[in-house]
């Protein structure tokens, strides 16, 4: 049944046609907003920190992350400058070159600003321990993507898409330091 729908079967590499379908969807997306729950595993400390809030994106390159818990914080970018606002400290940090703050690869995947097949090598399925990182796998297509070119931030990207709509449900970013960030998304518009 997976083959008839063009979906990759569990543990198999996605077909080029499936990847093109996903890419077309995100290339045609102009705006995206919703809620997120974030779990960040910090390898050096051996512990996980949790946060939640709302996020919004608009082409080309604009984004806003509003953390509501455990501490209010806002990250805003116009694609060139990143502003980080912490209401509790009444402080704004401005970074002119924001490419290191959020992965350019992850943003390109989300926005379709560059072709997925040019940025990533699809993996041959996920390892069992990678599948366990997702909160909900029922009704999802899971992809493991490795950047074709080394990037300072992302070593591997795991993605859970709704098998019917291809809507992004979850995203897991692994960096070169052994840290990982898991985003569970909901209420996407």
N, CA, C and O atoms as a DFTB+ gen file, in Angstrom:
756 C
 N C O
     1  1       0.825      -1.203       0.000
     2  2       0.000       0.000       0.000
     3  2       0.866       1.263       0.000
     4  3       0.501       2.264      -0.617
     5  1       2.029       1.219       0.700
     6  2       2.930       2.381       0.712
     7  2       3.397       2.714      -0.699
     8  3       3.449       3.883      -1.082
     9  1       3.734       1.685      -1.471
    10  2       4.227       1.901      -2.832
    11  2       3.158       2.547      -3.702
    12  3       3.466       3.414      -4.520
    13  1       1.893       2.130      -3.531
    14  2       0.808       2.709      -4.327
    15  2       0.637       4.198      -4.052
    16  3       0.290       4.960      -4.954
    17  1       0.878       4.618      -2.807
    18  2       0.736       6.021      -2.435
    19  2       2.014       6.824      -2.667
    20  3       2.024       8.046      -2.515
    21  1       3.088       6.134      -3.036
    22  2       4.363       6.811      -3.231
    23  2       5.093       7.084      -1.937
    24  3       6.063       7.842      -1.919
    25  1       4.634       6.467      -0.835
    26  2       5.253       6.678       0.470
    27  2       6.348       5.649       0.699
    28  3       6.229       4.510       0.246
    29  1       7.408       6.031       1.393
    30  2       8.429       5.049       1.718
    31  2       7.918       4.076       2.775
    32  3       7.306       4.494       3.758
    33  1       8.164       2.797       2.582
    34  2       7.826       1.815       3.613
    35  2       8.810       1.982       4.753
    36  3       9.917       2.486       4.561
    37  1       8.403       1.556       5.947
    38  2       9.256       1.711       7.120
    39  2      10.615       1.077       6.863
    40  3      10.703      -0.069       6.422
    41  1      11.670       1.829       7.142
    42  2      13.025       1.323       6.985
    43  2      13.573       1.422       5.575
    44  3      14.694       0.982       5.319
    45  1      12.799       1.998       4.644
    46  2      13.278       2.123       3.273
    47  2      13.541       3.584       2.933
    48  3      12.975       4.502       3.525
    49  1      14.416       3.757       1.964
    50  2      14.722       5.096       1.481
    51  2      13.521       5.646       0.721
    52  3      12.910       4.922      -0.066
    53  1      13.171       6.918       0.941
    54  2      12.045       7.490       0.199
    55  2      12.385       7.610      -1.281
    56  3      13.538       7.829      -1.653
    57  1      11.369       7.464      -2.111
    58  2      11.578       7.561      -3.557
    59  2      11.840       9.020      -3.932
    60  3      11.424       9.931      -3.217
    61  1      12.530       9.240      -5.053
    62  2      12.723      10.625      -5.517
    63  2      11.390      11.345      -5.738
    64  3      11.289      12.546      -5.489
    65  1      10.364      10.616      -6.205
    66  2       9.051      11.238      -6.428
    67  2       8.432      11.688      -5.111
    68  3       7.843      12.767      -5.043
    69  1       8.555      10.884      -4.075
    70  2       8.022      11.277      -2.770
    71  2       8.723      12.538      -2.275
    72  3       8.066      13.465      -1.800
    73  1      10.036      12.583      -2.381
    74  2      10.790      13.766      -1.950
    75  2      10.382      14.995      -2.754
    76  3      10.309      16.094      -2.205
    77  1      10.114      14.822      -4.057
    78  2       9.655      15.943      -4.886
    79  2       8.279      16.434      -4.423
    80  3       8.025      17.639      -4.416
    81  1       7.385      15.505      -4.035
    82  2       6.056      15.907      -3.530
    83  2       6.192      16.755      -2.273
    84  3       5.531      17.784      -2.138
    85  1       7.045      16.322      -1.360
    86  2       7.266      17.074      -0.120
    87  2       7.840      18.443      -0.458
    88  3       7.381      19.460       0.063
    89  1       8.843      18.470      -1.329
    90  2       9.492      19.724      -1.684
    91  2       8.518      20.688      -2.347
    92  3       8.529      21.881      -2.042
    93  1       7.678      20.191      -3.248
    94  2       6.685      21.059      -3.909
    95  2       5.750      21.697      -2.887
    96  3       5.418      22.877      -2.994
    97  1       5.327      20.915      -1.898
    98  2       4.432      21.449      -0.868
    99  2       5.097      22.603      -0.126
   100  3       4.481      23.651       0.067
   101  1       6.342      22.423       0.290
   102  2       6.999      23.463       1.079
   103  2       7.491      24.620       0.223
   104  3       7.667      25.726       0.734
   105  1       7.718      24.391      -1.074
   106  2       8.044      25.512      -1.957
   107  2       6.839      26.424      -2.146
   108  3       6.990      27.634      -2.308
   109  1       5.648      25.845      -2.126
   110  2       4.437      26.655      -2.345
   111  2       3.906      27.280      -1.056
   112  3       2.952      28.056      -1.099
   113  1       4.502      26.958       0.074
   114  2       4.071      27.509       1.360
   115  2       4.700      28.885       1.565
   116  3       5.924      29.011       1.584
   117  1       3.868      29.917       1.718
   118  2       4.364      31.278       1.921
   119  2       4.504      31.628       3.397
   120  3       5.440      32.321       3.795
   121  1       3.555      31.135       4.211
   122  2       3.578      31.399       5.646
   123  2       3.274      30.100       6.387
   124  3       2.625      29.198       5.857
   125  1       3.749      30.030       7.599
   126  2       3.500      28.875       8.446
   127  2       3.530      29.343       9.887
   128  3       4.446      30.054      10.299
   129  1       2.530      28.944      10.649
   130  2       2.525      29.295      12.068
   131  2       1.895      28.156      12.855
   132  3       1.173      27.325      12.303
   133  1       2.173      28.129      14.138
   134  2       1.613      27.096      14.990
   135  2       2.276      27.103      16.352
   136  3       3.016      28.019      16.710
   137  1       1.984      26.049      17.097
   138  2       2.553      25.887      18.427
   139  2       3.636      24.828      18.388
   140  3       3.641      23.959      17.516
   141  1       4.562      24.909      19.349
   142  2       5.625      23.911      19.409
   143  2       5.915      23.531      20.853
   144  3       5.725      24.314      21.784
   145  1       6.378      22.313      20.996
   146  2       6.963      21.834      22.244
   147  2       8.373      21.422      21.883
   148  3       8.585      20.680      20.923
   149  1       9.322      21.894      22.637
   150  2      10.731      21.666      22.330
   151  2      11.390      20.896      23.476
   152  3      11.204      21.217      24.650
   153  1      12.159      19.881      23.109
   154  2      12.975      19.148      24.078
   155  2      14.402      19.196      23.562
   156  3      14.696      18.713      22.468
   157  1      15.285      19.784      24.357
   158  2      16.680      19.905      23.971
   159  2      17.527      19.026      24.878
   160  3      17.601      19.244      26.087
   161  1      18.166      18.027      24.275
   162  2      19.077      17.169      25.026
   163  2      20.462      17.774      24.929
   164  3      20.995      17.945      23.833
   165  1      21.053      18.102      26.080
   166  2      22.389      18.692      26.130
   167  2      23.357      17.587      26.533
   168  3      23.388      17.155      27.685
   169  1      24.137      17.145      25.569
   170  2      25.029      15.997      25.757
   171  2      26.019      16.195      26.900
   172  3      26.206      15.295      27.720
   173  1      26.642      17.341      26.960
   174  2      27.650      17.623      27.976
   175  2      27.085      17.501      29.393
   176  3      27.775      17.040      30.302
   177  1      25.827      17.918      29.575
   178  2      25.190      17.862      30.889
   179  2      24.416      16.568      31.119
   180  3      24.082      16.229      32.254
   181  1      24.131      15.844      30.026
   182  2      23.381      14.607      30.135
   183  2      21.943      14.805      30.580
   184  3      21.371      13.936      31.238
   185  1      21.353      15.942      30.228
   186  2      19.967      16.179      30.635
   187  2      19.177      16.879      29.522
   188  3      19.733      17.411      28.561
   189  1      17.875      16.849      29.703
   190  2      16.960      17.417      28.713
   191  2      16.248      18.626      29.310
   192  3      15.787      18.592      30.450
   193  1      16.169      19.690      28.522
   194  2      15.417      20.883      28.909
   195  2      14.191      20.978      28.011
   196  3      14.265      20.705      26.813
   197  1      13.067      21.366      28.598
   198  2      11.831      21.477      27.832
   199  2      11.372      22.927      27.761
   200  3      11.580      23.713      28.685
   201  1      10.746      23.256      26.642
   202  2      10.206      24.599      26.435
   203  2       9.001      24.471      25.506
   204  3       8.815      23.448      24.848
   205  1       8.192      25.522      25.465
   206  2       7.045      25.507      24.562
   207  2       6.683      26.940      24.197
   208  3       7.087      27.901      24.852
   209  1       5.901      27.042      23.120
   210  2       5.480      28.367      22.688
   211  2       4.842      28.333      21.318
   212  3       4.261      27.331      20.901
   213  1       4.965      29.457      20.626
   214  2       4.400      29.624      19.282
   215  2       5.500      30.039      18.329
   216  3       6.481      30.673      18.719
   217  1       5.318      29.668      17.061
   218  2       6.288      30.060      16.049
   219  2       5.546      30.497      14.796
   220  3       4.420      30.075      14.535
   221  1       6.212      31.360      14.025
   222  2       5.638      31.835      12.768
   223  2       6.775      32.100      11.789
   224  3       7.840      32.591      12.164
   225  1       6.523      31.763      10.521
   226  2       7.498      31.971       9.459
   227  2       6.801      32.636       8.283
   228  3       5.621      32.397       8.026
   229  1       7.543      33.471       7.577
   230  2       7.033      34.098       6.360
   231  2       8.190      34.233       5.384
   232  3       9.279      34.681       5.744
   233  1       7.937      33.840       4.149
   234  2       8.967      33.975       3.126
   235  2       9.154      35.443       2.802
   236  3       8.183      36.199       2.847
   237  1      10.337      35.869       2.484
   238  2      11.573      35.090       2.487
   239  2      12.354      35.285       3.787
   240  3      12.787      36.399       4.084
   241  1      12.531      34.259       4.533
   242  2      13.459      34.253       5.661
   243  2      13.026      34.874       6.969
   244  3      13.837      34.969       7.890
   245  1      11.770      35.306       7.092
   246  2      11.348      35.903       8.359
   247  2      10.833      34.810       9.294
   248  3      10.172      33.865       8.866
   249  1      11.151      34.961      10.578
   250  2      10.665      33.989      11.552
   251  2      10.502      34.651      12.908
   252  3      11.095      35.688      13.207
   253  1       9.668      34.000      13.716
   254  2       9.443      34.466      15.080
   255  2       9.146      33.242      15.944
   256  3       8.235      32.467      15.652
   257  1       9.920      33.084      16.998
   258  2       9.699      32.036      17.991
   259  2       9.374      32.741      19.297
   260  3      10.177      33.530      19.794
   261  1       8.207      32.464      19.853
   262  2       7.799      33.048      21.134
   263  2       7.741      31.931      22.167
   264  3       6.799      31.139      22.193
   265  1       8.746      31.882      23.002
   266  2       8.776      30.888      24.072
   267  2       7.914      31.392      25.219
   268  3       8.072      32.522      25.682
   269  1       6.997      30.538      25.670
   270  2       6.098      30.903      26.763
   271  2       6.491      30.226      28.067
   272  3       6.226      30.750      29.149
   273  1       7.124      29.060      27.964
   274  2       7.522      28.306      29.156
   275  2       8.836      27.574      28.861
   276  3       9.019      27.126      27.729
   277  1       9.724      27.435      29.784
   278  2       9.616      27.819      31.184
   279  2       9.879      29.308      31.405
   280  3       9.500      29.855      32.441
   281  1      10.525      29.971      30.439
   282  2      10.831      31.398      30.551
   283  2      10.363      32.074      29.265
   284  3      10.562      31.542      28.173
   285  1       9.749      33.234      29.394
   286  2       9.346      33.967      28.204
   287  2      10.582      34.506      27.494
   288  3      11.460      35.114      28.106
   289  1      10.624      34.266      26.180
   290  2      11.725      34.750      25.362
   291  2      11.228      34.789      23.925
   292  3      10.412      33.958      23.526
   293  1      11.711      35.744      23.148
   294  2      11.314      35.850      21.754
   295  2      12.555      35.912      20.868
   296  3      13.516      36.624      21.160
   297  1      12.506      35.153      19.787
   298  2      13.537      35.188      18.753
   299  2      12.842      35.670      17.487
   300  3      11.852      35.077      17.058
   301  1      13.354      36.747      16.882
   302  2      12.770      37.284      15.664
   303  2      13.885      37.533      14.659
   304  3      14.969      37.995      15.012
   305  1      13.596      37.216      13.394
   306  2      14.599      37.434      12.358
   307  2      13.940      37.879      11.066
   308  3      12.840      37.443      10.724
   309  1      14.633      38.753      10.359
   310  2      14.206      39.151       9.019
   311  2      15.055      38.442       7.964
   312  3      15.012      38.799       6.787
   313  1      15.827      37.437       8.385
   314  2      16.698      36.696       7.482
   315  2      18.124      37.204       7.492
   316  3      19.034      36.527       7.013
   317  1      18.321      38.388       8.033
   318  2      19.662      38.979       8.102
   319  2      20.059      39.290       9.533
   320  3      21.211      39.109       9.926
   321  1      19.098      39.759      10.299
   322  2      19.357      40.136      11.691
   323  2      18.476      39.298      12.605
   324  3      17.314      39.029      12.300
   325  1      19.045      38.894      13.720
   326  2      18.309      38.139      14.723
   327  2      18.193      38.997      15.974
   328  3      19.188      39.525      16.469
   329  1      16.965      39.134      16.486
   330  2      16.715      39.835      17.734
   331  2      16.262      38.801      18.754
   332  3      15.377      37.993      18.472
   333  1      16.859      38.825      19.927
   334  2      16.464      37.937      21.022
   335  2      16.036      38.832      22.172
   336  3      16.828      39.607      22.708
   337  1      14.764      38.707      22.541
   338  2      14.204      39.552      23.587
   339  2      13.794      38.696      24.780
   340  3      13.051      37.726      24.634
   341  1      14.285      39.065      25.958
   342  2      13.932      38.400      27.203
   343  2      13.218      39.416      28.085
   344  3      13.862      40.272      28.692
   345  1      11.867      39.329      28.162
   346  2      11.108      40.307      28.948
   347  2      11.548      40.381      30.411
   348  3      11.626      41.469      30.982
   349  1      11.835      39.229      31.015
   350  2      12.225      39.211      32.424
   351  2      13.468      40.062      32.680
   352  3      13.571      40.723      33.713
   353  1      14.405      40.042      31.741
   354  2      15.638      40.819      31.882
   355  2      15.530      42.202      31.253
   356  3      16.433      43.026      31.395
   357  1      14.426      42.454      30.560
   358  2      14.247      43.689      29.800
   359  2      15.475      43.944      28.929
   360  3      16.071      45.021      28.943
   361  1      15.826      42.904      28.173
   362  2      17.045      42.948      27.376
   363  2      16.776      42.447      25.956
   364  3      16.033      41.489      25.745
   365  1      17.402      43.126      24.989
   366  2      17.356      42.702      23.598
   367  2      18.790      42.484      23.134
   368  3      19.650      43.347      23.308
   369  1      19.033      41.325      22.547
   370  2      20.337      41.023      21.947
   371  2      20.131      41.043      20.447
   372  3      19.180      40.449      19.938
   373  1      21.018      41.725      19.735
   374  2      20.916      41.842      18.288
   375  2      22.145      41.191      17.664
   376  3      23.283      41.523      17.998
   377  1      21.888      40.248      16.744
   378  2      22.969      39.581      16.011
   379  2      22.754      39.856      14.530
   380  3      21.731      39.472      13.963
   381  1      23.713      40.516      13.909
   382  2      23.565      40.904      12.497
   383  2      23.614      39.713      11.554
   384  3      22.894      39.698      10.555
   385  1      24.438      38.721      11.839
   386  2      24.520      37.540      10.992
   387  2      23.895      36.394      11.764
   388  3      24.555      35.757      12.585
   389  1      22.614      36.129      11.500
   390  2      21.875      35.167      12.318
   391  2      21.970      33.743      11.822
   392  3      21.260      32.881      12.340
   393  1      22.810      33.451      10.845
   394  2      22.816      32.107      10.280
   395  2      23.257      31.041      11.268
   396  3      22.880      29.880      11.104
   397  1      24.024      31.375      12.268
   398  2      24.447      30.376      13.237
   399  2      23.410      30.094      14.300
   400  3      23.465      29.047      14.945
   401  1      22.464      30.998      14.504
   402  2      21.489      30.826      15.573
   403  2      20.455      29.755      15.248
   404  3      20.056      28.990      16.126
   405  1      20.034      29.700      14.035
   406  2      19.128      28.657      13.575
   407  2      19.735      28.063      12.323
   408  3      20.284      28.776      11.483
   409  1      19.635      26.792      12.210
   410  2      20.250      26.104      11.090
   411  2      19.668      26.556       9.757
   412  3      18.452      26.542       9.563
   413  1      20.524      26.947       8.863
   414  2      20.090      27.312       7.515
   415  2      19.490      26.091       6.810
   416  3      18.524      26.221       6.058
   417  1      20.064      24.899       7.055
   418  2      19.518      23.692       6.436
   419  2      18.096      23.426       6.897
   420  3      17.227      23.115       6.081
   421  1      17.852      23.543       8.185
   422  2      16.505      23.296       8.694
   423  2      15.523      24.310       8.124
   424  3      14.405      23.951       7.753
   425  1      15.930      25.568       8.051
   426  2      15.053      26.594       7.500
   427  2      14.809      26.347       6.012
   428  3      13.690      26.531       5.534
   429  1      15.839      25.933       5.276
   430  2      15.654      25.631       3.856
   431  2      14.690      24.471       3.659
   432  3      13.862      24.493       2.749
   433  1      14.798      23.462       4.511
   434  2      13.864      22.348       4.392
   435  2      12.448      22.838       4.637
   436  3      11.536      22.543       3.865
   437  1      12.273      23.579       5.705
   438  2      10.955      24.047       6.079
   439  2      10.360      24.932       4.998
   440  3       9.169      24.831       4.702
   441  1      11.160      25.785       4.414
   442  2      10.652      26.761       3.457
   443  2      10.737      26.347       2.008
   444  3      10.088      26.963       1.163
   445  1      11.512      25.327       1.687
   446  2      11.660      24.988       0.284
   447  2      12.436      26.048      -0.473
   448  3      12.262      26.189      -1.683
   449  1      13.304      26.809       0.225
   450  2      14.084      27.854      -0.433
   451  2      15.152      27.248      -1.347
   452  3      15.607      27.883      -2.298
   453  1      15.528      26.048      -1.049
   454  2      16.449      25.312      -1.910
   455  2      15.888      23.908      -2.037
   456  3      15.114      23.466      -1.188
   457  1      16.266      23.220      -3.073
   458  2      15.713      21.884      -3.301
   459  2      16.254      20.886      -2.278
   460  3      17.456      20.822      -2.021
   461  1      15.346      20.119      -1.709
   462  2      15.723      19.144      -0.694
   463  2      16.750      18.163      -1.233
   464  3      17.687      17.795      -0.524
   465  1      16.585      17.731      -2.490
   466  2      17.525      16.747      -3.026
   467  2      18.913      17.342      -3.268
   468  3      19.877      16.602      -3.459
   469  1      19.021      18.669      -3.260
   470  2      20.337      19.295      -3.356
   471  2      20.986      19.450      -1.996
   472  3      22.213      19.472      -1.896
   473  1      20.179      19.559      -0.939
   474  2      20.694      19.775       0.406
   475  2      20.983      18.491       1.169
   476  3      21.949      18.417       1.928
   477  1      20.135      17.469       0.965
   478  2      20.183      16.284       1.814
   479  2      20.348      14.992       1.027
   480  3      19.973      14.887      -0.141
   481  1      20.919      14.022       1.712
   482  2      20.917      12.636       1.255
   483  2      19.894      11.916       2.124
   484  3      20.050      11.864       3.344
   485  1      18.848      11.358       1.514
   486  2      17.908      10.602       2.330
   487  2      18.579       9.336       2.845
   488  3      19.364       8.707       2.135
   489  1      18.270       8.972       4.063
   490  2      18.854       7.775       4.653
   491  2      18.079       6.535       4.281
   492  3      17.018       6.610       3.662
   493  1      18.608       5.414       4.656
   494  2      17.935       4.138       4.393
   495  2      17.083       3.764       5.594
   496  3      17.225       2.673       6.147
   497  1      16.220       4.646       5.989
   498  2      15.365       4.387       7.129
   499  2      16.027       4.843       8.416
   500  3      17.197       5.224       8.440
   501  1      15.256       4.795       9.469
   502  2      15.737       5.258      10.760
   503  2      16.145       4.081      11.628
   504  3      15.609       2.979      11.511
   505  1      17.098       4.339      12.492
   506  2      17.488       3.339      13.479
   507  2      16.391       3.281      14.539
   508  3      15.645       4.242      14.728
   509  1      16.303       2.157      15.219
   510  2      15.266       1.983      16.236
   511  2      15.313       3.076      17.298
   512  3      14.273       3.574      17.728
   513  1      16.532       3.451      17.725
   514  2      16.644       4.494      18.751
   515  2      16.218       5.869      18.217
   516  3      15.799       6.727      18.994
   517  1      16.321       6.081      16.904
   518  2      15.859       7.339      16.318
   519  2      14.329       7.380      16.282
   520  3      13.731       8.417      16.571
   521  1      13.704       6.272      15.934
   522  2      12.242       6.208      15.879
   523  2      11.659       6.510      17.253
   524  3      10.622       7.166      17.354
   525  1      12.311       6.042      18.307
   526  2      11.821       6.252      19.670
   527  2      11.839       7.727      20.085
   528  3      11.198       8.097      21.069
   529  1      12.566       8.571      19.347
   530  2      12.616       9.994      19.669
   531  2      11.319      10.715      19.322
   532  3      11.022      11.768      19.885
   533  1      10.552      10.152      18.402
   534  2       9.298      10.785      17.992
   535  2       8.198      10.483      18.999
   536  3       8.137       9.390      19.563
   537  1       7.333      11.464      19.215
   538  2       6.227      11.285      20.147
   539  2       5.097      10.476      19.543
   540  3       4.459       9.683      20.234
   541  1       4.845      10.672      18.251
   542  2       3.722       9.997      17.599
   543  2       4.148       9.544      16.207
   544  3       4.442      10.366      15.340
   545  1       4.179       8.224      16.001
   546  2       4.585       7.698      14.701
   547  2       3.409       7.139      13.903
   548  3       3.528       6.919      12.698
   549  1       2.277       6.910      14.563
   550  2       1.115       6.378      13.852
   551  2       0.627       7.392      12.823
   552  3       0.421       8.562      13.143
   553  1       0.444       6.937      11.590
   554  2      -0.030       7.816      10.531
   555  2       1.019       8.795      10.039
   556  3       0.692       9.801       9.409
   557  1       2.281       8.501      10.329
   558  2       3.366       9.409       9.930
   559  2       4.353       8.716       9.002
   560  3       4.546       7.502       9.061
   561  1       4.962       9.508       8.157
   562  2       6.095       9.066       7.352
   563  2       7.326       9.647       8.016
   564  3       7.400      10.855       8.243
   565  1       8.290       8.801       8.329
   566  2       9.508       9.233       9.013
   567  2      10.661       9.267       8.020
   568  3      10.895       8.308       7.284
   569  1      11.372      10.379       8.011
   570  2      12.511      10.531       7.116
   571  2      13.767      10.830       7.924
   572  3      13.725      11.589       8.893
   573  1      14.865      10.240       7.527
   574  2      16.172      10.564       8.079
   575  2      16.976      11.233       6.989
   576  3      17.194      10.638       5.934
   577  1      17.420      12.451       7.214
   578  2      18.130      13.224       6.197
   579  2      19.501      13.629       6.722
   580  3      19.641      14.055       7.868
   581  1      20.502      13.490       5.874
   582  2      21.864      13.874       6.217
   583  2      22.305      14.970       5.261
   584  3      22.157      14.805       4.050
   585  1      22.838      16.078       5.750
   586  2      23.292      17.146       4.847
   587  2      24.355      16.632       3.883
   588  3      25.254      15.887       4.275
   589  1      24.245      17.030       2.632
   590  2      25.249      16.650       1.645
   591  2      26.562      17.382       1.895
   592  3      27.641      16.830       1.681
   593  1      26.460      18.623       2.348
   594  2      27.649      19.405       2.669
   595  2      27.723      19.563       4.174
   596  3      26.711      19.829       4.821
   597  1      28.901      19.403       4.733
   598  2      29.011      19.575       6.186
   599  2      28.584      20.980       6.597
   600  3      28.916      21.965       5.937
   601  1      27.854      21.053       7.683
   602  2      27.412      22.332       8.230
   603  2      27.823      22.364       9.691
   604  3      27.879      21.325      10.349
   605  1      28.104      23.526      10.188
   606  2      28.577      23.623      11.565
   607  2      27.537      23.171      12.576
   608  3      27.901      22.716      13.660
   609  1      26.282      23.280      12.262
   610  2      25.253      23.014      13.252
   611  2      24.594      21.637      13.110
   612  3      24.556      20.885      14.084
   613  1      24.079      21.290      11.942
   614  2      23.277      20.076      11.782
   615  2      24.103      18.921      11.242
   616  3      24.769      19.039      10.214
   617  1      24.047      17.802      11.953
   618  2      24.706      16.584      11.501
   619  2      23.688      15.655      10.847
   620  3      23.997      14.952       9.884
   621  1      22.467      15.663      11.386
   622  2      21.394      14.811      10.861
   623  2      20.062      15.472      11.212
   624  3      19.946      16.174      12.217
   625  1      19.070      15.237      10.373
   626  2      17.746      15.803      10.542
   627  2      16.728      14.678      10.394
   628  3      16.708      13.986       9.376
   629  1      15.884      14.492      11.404
   630  2      14.807      13.508      11.340
   631  2      13.498      14.264      11.226
   632  3      13.295      15.281      11.890
   633  1      12.618      13.766      10.387
   634  2      11.372      14.463      10.103
   635  2      10.213      13.479      10.168
   636  3      10.312      12.368       9.647
   637  1       9.120      13.875      10.801
   638  2       7.867      13.112      10.787
   639  2       6.835      13.953      10.062
   640  3       6.531      15.073      10.475
   641  1       6.296      13.410       8.978
   642  2       5.280      14.077       8.179
   643  2       3.980      13.296       8.262
   644  3       4.006      12.067       8.321
   645  1       2.850      13.978       8.268
   646  2       1.564      13.304       8.206
   647  2       1.494      12.576       6.863
   648  3       1.746      13.177       5.819
   649  1       1.154      11.285       6.884
   650  2       1.198      10.496       5.654
   651  2       0.152      10.926       4.628
   652  3       0.314      10.644       3.441
   653  1      -0.915      11.600       5.056
   654  2      -1.948      12.038       4.113
   655  2      -1.691      13.440       3.584
   656  3      -1.773      13.680       2.379
   657  1      -1.378      14.371       4.490
   658  2      -1.249      15.774       4.092
   659  2       0.198      16.213       3.883
   660  3       0.447      17.269       3.302
   661  1       1.149      15.413       4.351
   662  2       2.581      15.734       4.355
   663  2       2.909      16.909       5.264
   664  3       3.993      17.485       5.173
   665  1       1.967      17.269       6.150
   666  2       2.211      18.345       7.105
   667  2       3.307      17.921       8.080
   668  3       3.343      16.780       8.538
   669  1       4.183      18.846       8.380
   670  2       5.279      18.589       9.306
   671  2       4.730      18.435      10.715
   672  3       4.063      19.335      11.225
   673  1       5.007      17.294      11.349
   674  2       4.550      17.034      12.715
   675  2       5.674      17.216      13.724
   676  3       5.513      17.861      14.760
   677  1       6.823      16.623      13.388
   678  2       7.947      16.649      14.316
   679  2       9.244      16.789      13.528
   680  3       9.345      16.385      12.369
   681  1      10.220      17.369      14.195
   682  2      11.533      17.602      13.609
   683  2      12.566      17.376      14.702
   684  3      12.425      17.896      15.808
   685  1      13.600      16.606      14.400
   686  2      14.680      16.374      15.354
   687  2      15.991      16.743      14.674
   688  3      16.337      16.193      13.629
   689  1      16.719      17.682      15.281
   690  2      18.011      18.130      14.752
   691  2      19.122      17.590      15.652
   692  3      19.069      17.738      16.873
   693  1      20.124      16.965      15.041
   694  2      21.302      16.509      15.773
   695  2      22.460      17.406      15.371
   696  3      22.671      17.644      14.182
   697  1      23.219      17.911      16.346
   698  2      24.380      18.706      15.966
   699  2      25.660      17.920      16.224
   700  3      25.627      16.827      16.790
   701  1      26.773      18.483      15.809
   702  2      28.056      17.784      15.876
   703  2      28.551      17.569      17.297
   704  3      29.452      16.758      17.511
   705  1      27.992      18.270      18.270
   706  2      28.409      18.115      19.663
   707  2      27.636      17.022      20.392
   708  3      27.841      16.814      21.588
   709  1      26.749      16.320      19.686
   710  2      25.955      15.275      20.321
   711  2      24.673      15.779      20.933
   712  3      23.931      15.004      21.538
   713  1      24.394      17.057      20.791
   714  2      23.137      17.620      21.286
   715  2      22.035      17.347      20.266
   716  3      22.312      17.136      19.086
   717  1      20.796      17.352      20.725
   718  2      19.678      17.223      19.788
   719  2      18.512      18.066      20.277
   720  3      18.297      18.240      21.476
   721  1      17.770      18.581      19.311
   722  2      16.592      19.390      19.605
   723  2      15.410      18.744      18.904
   724  3      15.436      18.518      17.695
   725  1      14.377      18.451      19.675
   726  2      13.160      17.829      19.158
   727  2      12.032      18.855      19.216
   728  3      11.765      19.435      20.268
   729  1      11.376      19.072      18.083
   730  2      10.227      19.964      18.017
   731  2       8.990      19.132      17.673
   732  3       8.975      18.441      16.655
   733  1       7.972      19.193      18.500
   734  2       6.660      18.627      18.188
   735  2       5.759      19.810      17.848
   736  3       5.570      20.711      18.665
   737  1       5.207      19.800      16.641
   738  2       4.431      20.938      16.153
   739  2       2.943      20.610      16.157
   740  3       2.547      19.464      15.946
   741  1       2.133      21.622      16.397
   742  2       0.678      21.432      16.364
   743  2      -0.006      22.724      15.940
   744  3       0.579      23.805      16.005
   745  1      -1.255      22.593      15.506
   746  2      -2.043      23.759      15.130
   747  2      -1.443      24.538      13.975
   748  3      -1.567      25.762      13.918
   749  1      -0.785      23.830      13.041
   750  2      -0.141      24.534      11.931
   751  2      -1.168      25.115      10.975
   752  3      -2.165      24.482      10.626
   753  1      -0.883      26.354      10.562
   754  2      -1.725      27.047       9.580
   755  2      -0.856      27.569       8.480
   756  3      -1.354      28.189       7.541
